[in-house]
Amino acid sequence: MSKQPVQLRILDARIGDGIPMPGYATEGSAGLDLRACLEKPLTLAPGESALIPTGLSVYIEDPSLAGMILPRSGLGHKHGIVLGNLVGLIDSDYQGELMVSCWNRGRSVFTVNVGERIAQFVLVPVVQARFEVVEEFQASDRGEGGFGSTGRH
Ligand SMILES: O=c1ccn([C@H]2C[C@H](O)[C@@H](COP(=O)(O)OP(=O)(O)OP(=O)(O)O)O2)c(=O)[nH]1
Ligand SMILES: [Mg+2]
């Protein structure tokens, strides 16, 4: 499978030397795990969140692509460690450090260790809209029905 080239800068010298470079864990992995580039372990009390640097920046460049930062399922389900913004969206023109908002939505204290995999980065296609303002839409089967209008079962 051909892979999309994306420019990457390593902002923290520990990456590649102590903290592994991000890589796809398996051939079929959709996400690259992002690691906590912390100076020391960080303890998150229940309900607390912190913005954690990853030591990396990417320049996606192509406006028909974006990055998404998503939680890791194990951390989220077992430990309640998800993202403070629920999902992170990385614009194609963003060149700053990738940051992960880690939120402890669980009931126990959780310690994020230095270099720990805290979230994952997924490259996704994007289609930008060019809005055409109209007075009325052509009728559709659904019309304005939503929020359960088709019934529950
Ligand atoms: O989890 C995230 C979410 C965003 N970003 C960076 C990349 C993104 O391109 C930029 C702006 O994100 P967004 O547009 O979601 O935030 P905003 O609050 O609208 O900020 P801005 O006014 O800078 O667009 O912040 C991250 O590093 N991590
Ligand atoms: Mg924005």
PDB file of C-alpha atoms and ligand atoms in Angstrom:
ATOM      1  CA  MET A   1       0.000   0.000   0.000  1.00  0.00           C
ATOM      2  CA  SER A   2       1.342   3.429  -0.884  1.00  0.00           C
ATOM      3  CA  LYS A   3       1.757   5.753   2.038  1.00  0.00           C
ATOM      4  CA  GLN A   4       1.197   9.510   2.100  1.00  0.00           C
ATOM      5  CA  PRO A   5       4.436  11.423   2.762  1.00  0.00           C
ATOM      6  CA  VAL A   6       4.067  13.838   5.702  1.00  0.00           C
ATOM      7  CA  GLN A   7       6.815  16.117   6.967  1.00  0.00           C
ATOM      8  CA  LEU A   8       7.713  15.484  10.607  1.00  0.00           C
ATOM      9  CA  ARG A   9       9.952  17.459  12.950  1.00  0.00           C
ATOM     10  CA  ILE A  10      11.408  15.966  16.099  1.00  0.00           C
ATOM     11  CA  LEU A  11      11.324  18.683  18.753  1.00  0.00           C
ATOM     12  CA  ASP A  12      12.623  16.643  21.656  1.00  0.00           C
ATOM     13  CA  ALA A  13      16.007  14.919  21.429  1.00  0.00           C
ATOM     14  CA  ARG A  14      14.753  12.010  23.555  1.00  0.00           C
ATOM     15  CA  ILE A  15      12.616  10.836  20.620  1.00  0.00           C
ATOM     16  CA  GLY A  16      14.556   8.125  18.843  1.00  0.00           C
ATOM     17  CA  ASP A  17      16.849   7.926  21.871  1.00  0.00           C
ATOM     18  CA  GLY A  18      14.844   6.635  24.839  1.00  0.00           C
ATOM     19  CA  ILE A  19      11.371   7.555  23.617  1.00  0.00           C
ATOM     20  CA  PRO A  20      10.525   5.600  20.436  1.00  0.00           C
ATOM     21  CA  MET A  21       9.622   7.339  17.174  1.00  0.00           C
ATOM     22  CA  PRO A  22       5.931   7.030  16.313  1.00  0.00           C
ATOM     23  CA  GLY A  23       5.224   4.148  13.970  1.00  0.00           C
ATOM     24  CA  TYR A  24       2.334   1.930  12.938  1.00  0.00           C
ATOM     25  CA  ALA A  25       2.235  -0.986  15.397  1.00  0.00           C
ATOM     26  CA  THR A  26       1.008  -3.397  12.706  1.00  0.00           C
ATOM     27  CA  GLU A  27       0.663  -3.258   8.940  1.00  0.00           C
ATOM     28  CA  GLY A  28      -3.064  -2.650   9.279  1.00  0.00           C
ATOM     29  CA  SER A  29      -2.935  -0.045  12.057  1.00  0.00           C
ATOM     30  CA  ALA A  30      -4.894   3.123  11.310  1.00  0.00           C
ATOM     31  CA  GLY A  31      -3.261   5.160  14.059  1.00  0.00           C
ATOM     32  CA  LEU A  32       0.236   6.058  15.144  1.00  0.00           C
ATOM     33  CA  ASP A  33       0.629   6.110  18.897  1.00  0.00           C
ATOM     34  CA  LEU A  34       1.712   9.434  20.361  1.00  0.00           C
ATOM     35  CA  ARG A  35       3.912   9.426  23.430  1.00  0.00           C
ATOM     36  CA  ALA A  36       4.004  11.740  26.433  1.00  0.00           C
ATOM     37  CA  CYS A  37       7.133  13.881  26.153  1.00  0.00           C
ATOM     38  CA  LEU A  38       7.118  14.802  29.809  1.00  0.00           C
ATOM     39  CA  GLU A  39      10.072  15.750  32.016  1.00  0.00           C
ATOM     40  CA  LYS A  40       8.682  13.647  34.847  1.00  0.00           C
ATOM     41  CA  PRO A  41       5.607  11.488  35.485  1.00  0.00           C
ATOM     42  CA  LEU A  42       2.383  13.435  35.675  1.00  0.00           C
ATOM     43  CA  THR A  43      -0.389  12.516  38.061  1.00  0.00           C
ATOM     44  CA  LEU A  44      -3.941  13.303  37.033  1.00  0.00           C
ATOM     45  CA  ALA A  45      -6.535  13.351  39.786  1.00  0.00           C
ATOM     46  CA  PRO A  46     -10.086  12.273  38.863  1.00  0.00           C
ATOM     47  CA  GLY A  47     -11.625  15.019  36.739  1.00  0.00           C
ATOM     48  CA  GLU A  48      -8.273  16.667  36.046  1.00  0.00           C
ATOM     49  CA  SER A  49      -6.828  17.313  32.581  1.00  0.00           C
ATOM     50  CA  ALA A  50      -3.421  18.435  31.317  1.00  0.00           C
ATOM     51  CA  LEU A  51      -1.994  19.445  27.959  1.00  0.00           C
ATOM     52  CA  ILE A  52       0.843  17.039  27.226  1.00  0.00           C
ATOM     53  CA  PRO A  53       3.521  17.702  24.593  1.00  0.00           C
ATOM     54  CA  THR A  54       4.423  14.929  22.153  1.00  0.00           C
ATOM     55  CA  GLY A  55       7.823  16.285  21.095  1.00  0.00           C
ATOM     56  CA  LEU A  56       6.711  16.180  17.455  1.00  0.00           C
ATOM     57  CA  SER A  57       5.261  18.474  14.857  1.00  0.00           C
ATOM     58  CA  VAL A  58       3.853  17.482  11.489  1.00  0.00           C
ATOM     59  CA  TYR A  59       3.114  19.630   8.464  1.00  0.00           C
ATOM     60  CA  ILE A  60       0.391  17.852   6.519  1.00  0.00           C
ATOM     61  CA  GLU A  61       0.360  20.634   3.923  1.00  0.00           C
ATOM     62  CA  ASP A  62      -2.365  19.159   1.672  1.00  0.00           C
ATOM     63  CA  PRO A  63      -5.768  20.770   2.514  1.00  0.00           C
ATOM     64  CA  SER A  64      -7.516  17.591   1.422  1.00  0.00           C
ATOM     65  CA  LEU A  65      -6.024  15.829   4.463  1.00  0.00           C
ATOM     66  CA  ALA A  66      -6.184  16.392   8.224  1.00  0.00           C
ATOM     67  CA  GLY A  67      -4.909  14.703  11.333  1.00  0.00           C
ATOM     68  CA  MET A  68      -7.104  13.452  14.124  1.00  0.00           C
ATOM     69  CA  ILE A  69      -5.975  12.718  17.636  1.00  0.00           C
ATOM     70  CA  LEU A  70      -8.075   9.979  19.174  1.00  0.00           C
ATOM     71  CA  PRO A  71      -7.999   8.213  22.542  1.00  0.00           C
ATOM     72  CA  ARG A  72      -6.459   4.775  22.938  1.00  0.00           C
ATOM     73  CA  SER A  73      -9.229   2.308  23.688  1.00  0.00           C
ATOM     74  CA  GLY A  74      -7.465   0.551  26.550  1.00  0.00           C
ATOM     75  CA  LEU A  75      -6.619   3.745  28.410  1.00  0.00           C
ATOM     76  CA  GLY A  76     -10.074   5.161  27.792  1.00  0.00           C
ATOM     77  CA  HIS A  77     -12.103   2.109  28.711  1.00  0.00           C
ATOM     78  CA  LYS A  78     -10.023   0.653  31.533  1.00  0.00           C
ATOM     79  CA  HIS A  79      -8.585   3.790  33.098  1.00  0.00           C
ATOM     80  CA  GLY A  80     -10.889   6.624  32.004  1.00  0.00           C
ATOM     81  CA  ILE A  81      -8.024   8.435  30.278  1.00  0.00           C
ATOM     82  CA  VAL A  82      -9.524  10.195  27.274  1.00  0.00           C
ATOM     83  CA  LEU A  83      -9.042  13.566  25.605  1.00  0.00           C
ATOM     84  CA  GLY A  84     -10.100  16.860  27.179  1.00  0.00           C
ATOM     85  CA  ASN A  85     -11.297  17.989  23.756  1.00  0.00           C
ATOM     86  CA  LEU A  86     -12.794  14.534  23.041  1.00  0.00           C
ATOM     87  CA  VAL A  87     -11.140  14.526  19.595  1.00  0.00           C
ATOM     88  CA  GLY A  88      -8.196  16.628  18.427  1.00  0.00           C
ATOM     89  CA  LEU A  89      -8.250  17.986  14.887  1.00  0.00           C
ATOM     90  CA  ILE A  90      -4.916  18.850  13.299  1.00  0.00           C
ATOM     91  CA  ASP A  91      -5.224  21.318  10.442  1.00  0.00           C
ATOM     92  CA  SER A  92      -3.168  20.708   7.311  1.00  0.00           C
ATOM     93  CA  ASP A  93      -1.427  24.080   7.797  1.00  0.00           C
ATOM     94  CA  TYR A  94      -0.599  23.597  11.498  1.00  0.00           C
ATOM     95  CA  GLN A  95       3.129  23.473  12.137  1.00  0.00           C
ATOM     96  CA  GLY A  96       3.241  23.626  15.921  1.00  0.00           C
ATOM     97  CA  GLU A  97       3.882  20.818  18.337  1.00  0.00           C
ATOM     98  CA  LEU A  98       1.232  18.100  18.494  1.00  0.00           C
ATOM     99  CA  MET A  99      -0.347  18.437  21.904  1.00  0.00           C
ATOM    100  CA  VAL A 100      -2.591  15.951  23.645  1.00  0.00           C
ATOM    101  CA  SER A 101      -5.187  17.069  26.150  1.00  0.00           C
ATOM    102  CA  CYS A 102      -5.323  14.161  28.582  1.00  0.00           C
ATOM    103  CA  TRP A 103      -8.428  14.034  30.739  1.00  0.00           C
ATOM    104  CA  ASN A 104      -8.922  11.673  33.619  1.00  0.00           C
ATOM    105  CA  ARG A 105     -12.664  11.118  33.474  1.00  0.00           C
ATOM    106  CA  GLY A 106     -12.307   8.104  35.772  1.00  0.00           C
ATOM    107  CA  ARG A 107     -12.650   7.755  39.536  1.00  0.00           C
ATOM    108  CA  SER A 108      -9.016   6.958  40.366  1.00  0.00           C
ATOM    109  CA  VAL A 109      -5.762   8.853  40.212  1.00  0.00           C
ATOM    110  CA  PHE A 110      -3.779   8.007  37.062  1.00  0.00           C
ATOM    111  CA  THR A 111      -0.081   8.613  36.496  1.00  0.00           C
ATOM    112  CA  VAL A 112       1.126   9.277  32.952  1.00  0.00           C
ATOM    113  CA  ASN A 113       4.698   8.057  32.659  1.00  0.00           C
ATOM    114  CA  VAL A 114       7.429   9.664  30.555  1.00  0.00           C
ATOM    115  CA  GLY A 115       7.255   8.226  27.025  1.00  0.00           C
ATOM    116  CA  GLU A 116       3.947   6.459  27.623  1.00  0.00           C
ATOM    117  CA  ARG A 117       1.611   6.062  24.636  1.00  0.00           C
ATOM    118  CA  ILE A 118      -1.289   8.362  25.442  1.00  0.00           C
ATOM    119  CA  ALA A 119      -3.276   8.824  22.223  1.00  0.00           C
ATOM    120  CA  GLN A 120      -3.147   8.071  18.519  1.00  0.00           C
ATOM    121  CA  PHE A 121      -2.811  10.156  15.367  1.00  0.00           C
ATOM    122  CA  VAL A 122      -4.848   9.266  12.286  1.00  0.00           C
ATOM    123  CA  LEU A 123      -4.480  10.896   8.886  1.00  0.00           C
ATOM    124  CA  VAL A 124      -7.887  11.387   7.285  1.00  0.00           C
ATOM    125  CA  PRO A 125      -9.237  12.748   3.993  1.00  0.00           C
ATOM    126  CA  VAL A 126     -11.075  16.063   4.066  1.00  0.00           C
ATOM    127  CA  VAL A 127     -13.410  17.661   1.562  1.00  0.00           C
ATOM    128  CA  GLN A 128     -13.802  21.400   2.011  1.00  0.00           C
ATOM    129  CA  ALA A 129     -17.270  22.795   1.264  1.00  0.00           C
ATOM    130  CA  ARG A 130     -18.040  25.711  -0.983  1.00  0.00           C
ATOM    131  CA  PHE A 131     -21.460  26.838   0.250  1.00  0.00           C
ATOM    132  CA  GLU A 132     -24.082  27.733  -2.318  1.00  0.00           C
ATOM    133  CA  VAL A 133     -26.781  29.770  -0.571  1.00  0.00           C
ATOM    134  CA  VAL A 134     -30.302  28.773  -1.644  1.00  0.00           C
ATOM    135  CA  GLU A 135     -33.820  29.768  -0.529  1.00  0.00           C
ATOM    136  CA  GLU A 136     -35.218  26.216  -0.391  1.00  0.00           C
ATOM    137  CA  PHE A 137     -33.825  22.680  -0.669  1.00  0.00           C
ATOM    138  CA  GLN A 138     -35.225  20.179  -3.119  1.00  0.00           C
ATOM    139  CA  ALA A 139     -37.459  17.797  -1.088  1.00  0.00           C
ATOM    140  CA  SER A 140     -35.756  14.685   0.334  1.00  0.00           C
ATOM    141  CA  ASP A 141     -37.215  11.516   1.924  1.00  0.00           C
ATOM    142  CA  ARG A 142     -36.145  12.632   5.398  1.00  0.00           C
ATOM    143  CA  GLY A 143     -36.866  16.304   5.172  1.00  0.00           C
ATOM    144  CA  GLU A 144     -36.224  17.969   8.534  1.00  0.00           C
ATOM    145  CA  GLY A 145     -36.786  14.823  10.616  1.00  0.00           C
ATOM    146  CA  GLY A 146     -33.957  13.804  12.929  1.00  0.00           C
ATOM    147  CA  PHE A 147     -33.133  12.919  16.530  1.00  0.00           C
ATOM    148  CA  GLY A 148     -35.042   9.641  16.506  1.00  0.00           C
ATOM    149  CA  SER A 149     -37.734  10.644  13.984  1.00  0.00           C
ATOM    150  CA  THR A 150     -37.486   7.193  12.359  1.00  0.00           C
ATOM    151  CA  GLY A 151     -38.258   5.429  15.662  1.00  0.00           C
ATOM    152  CA  ARG A 152     -36.077   3.620  18.145  1.00  0.00           C
ATOM    153  CA  HIS A 153     -35.966   0.064  16.832  1.00  0.00           C
TER     154      HIS A 153
HETATM  155  O1  LIG B   1      -5.732  17.913  20.284  1.00  0.00           O
HETATM  156  C1  LIG B   1      -5.259  18.848  19.595  1.00  0.00           C
HETATM  157  C2  LIG B   1      -6.072  19.731  18.890  1.00  0.00           C
HETATM  158  C3  LIG B   1      -5.467  20.751  18.173  1.00  0.00           C
HETATM  159  N1  LIG B   1      -4.115  20.873  18.131  1.00  0.00           N
HETATM  160  C4  LIG B   1      -3.482  21.907  17.314  1.00  0.00           C
HETATM  161  C5  LIG B   1      -3.530  21.547  15.832  1.00  0.00           C
HETATM  162  C6  LIG B   1      -4.675  22.349  15.290  1.00  0.00           C
HETATM  163  O2  LIG B   1      -4.485  22.640  13.911  1.00  0.00           O
HETATM  164  C7  LIG B   1      -4.630  23.575  16.174  1.00  0.00           C
HETATM  165  C8  LIG B   1      -5.925  24.284  16.271  1.00  0.00           C
HETATM  166  O3  LIG B   1      -6.893  23.375  16.711  1.00  0.00           O
HETATM  167  P1  LIG B   1      -8.450  23.774  16.707  1.00  0.00           P
HETATM  168  O4  LIG B   1      -8.795  24.513  15.467  1.00  0.00           O
HETATM  169  O5  LIG B   1      -9.218  22.548  17.025  1.00  0.00           O
HETATM  170  O6  LIG B   1      -8.501  24.708  17.990  1.00  0.00           O
HETATM  171  P2  LIG B   1      -9.057  26.196  18.163  1.00  0.00           P
HETATM  172  O7  LIG B   1      -9.412  26.308  19.579  1.00  0.00           O
HETATM  173  O8  LIG B   1     -10.112  26.505  17.126  1.00  0.00           O
HETATM  174  O9  LIG B   1      -7.730  27.048  17.906  1.00  0.00           O
HETATM  175  P3  LIG B   1      -7.343  28.013  16.670  1.00  0.00           P
HETATM  176  O10 LIG B   1      -8.036  29.295  16.955  1.00  0.00           O
HETATM  177  O11 LIG B   1      -5.845  28.091  16.737  1.00  0.00           O
HETATM  178  O12 LIG B   1      -7.824  27.348  15.411  1.00  0.00           O
HETATM  179  O13 LIG B   1      -4.223  23.109  17.463  1.00  0.00           O
HETATM  180  C9  LIG B   1      -3.317  19.969  18.816  1.00  0.00           C
HETATM  181  O14 LIG B   1      -2.085  20.038  18.797  1.00  0.00           O
HETATM  182  N2  LIG B   1      -3.908  18.984  19.539  1.00  0.00           N
HETATM  183 MG    MG B   2      -9.680  26.411  14.991  1.00  0.00          MG
END
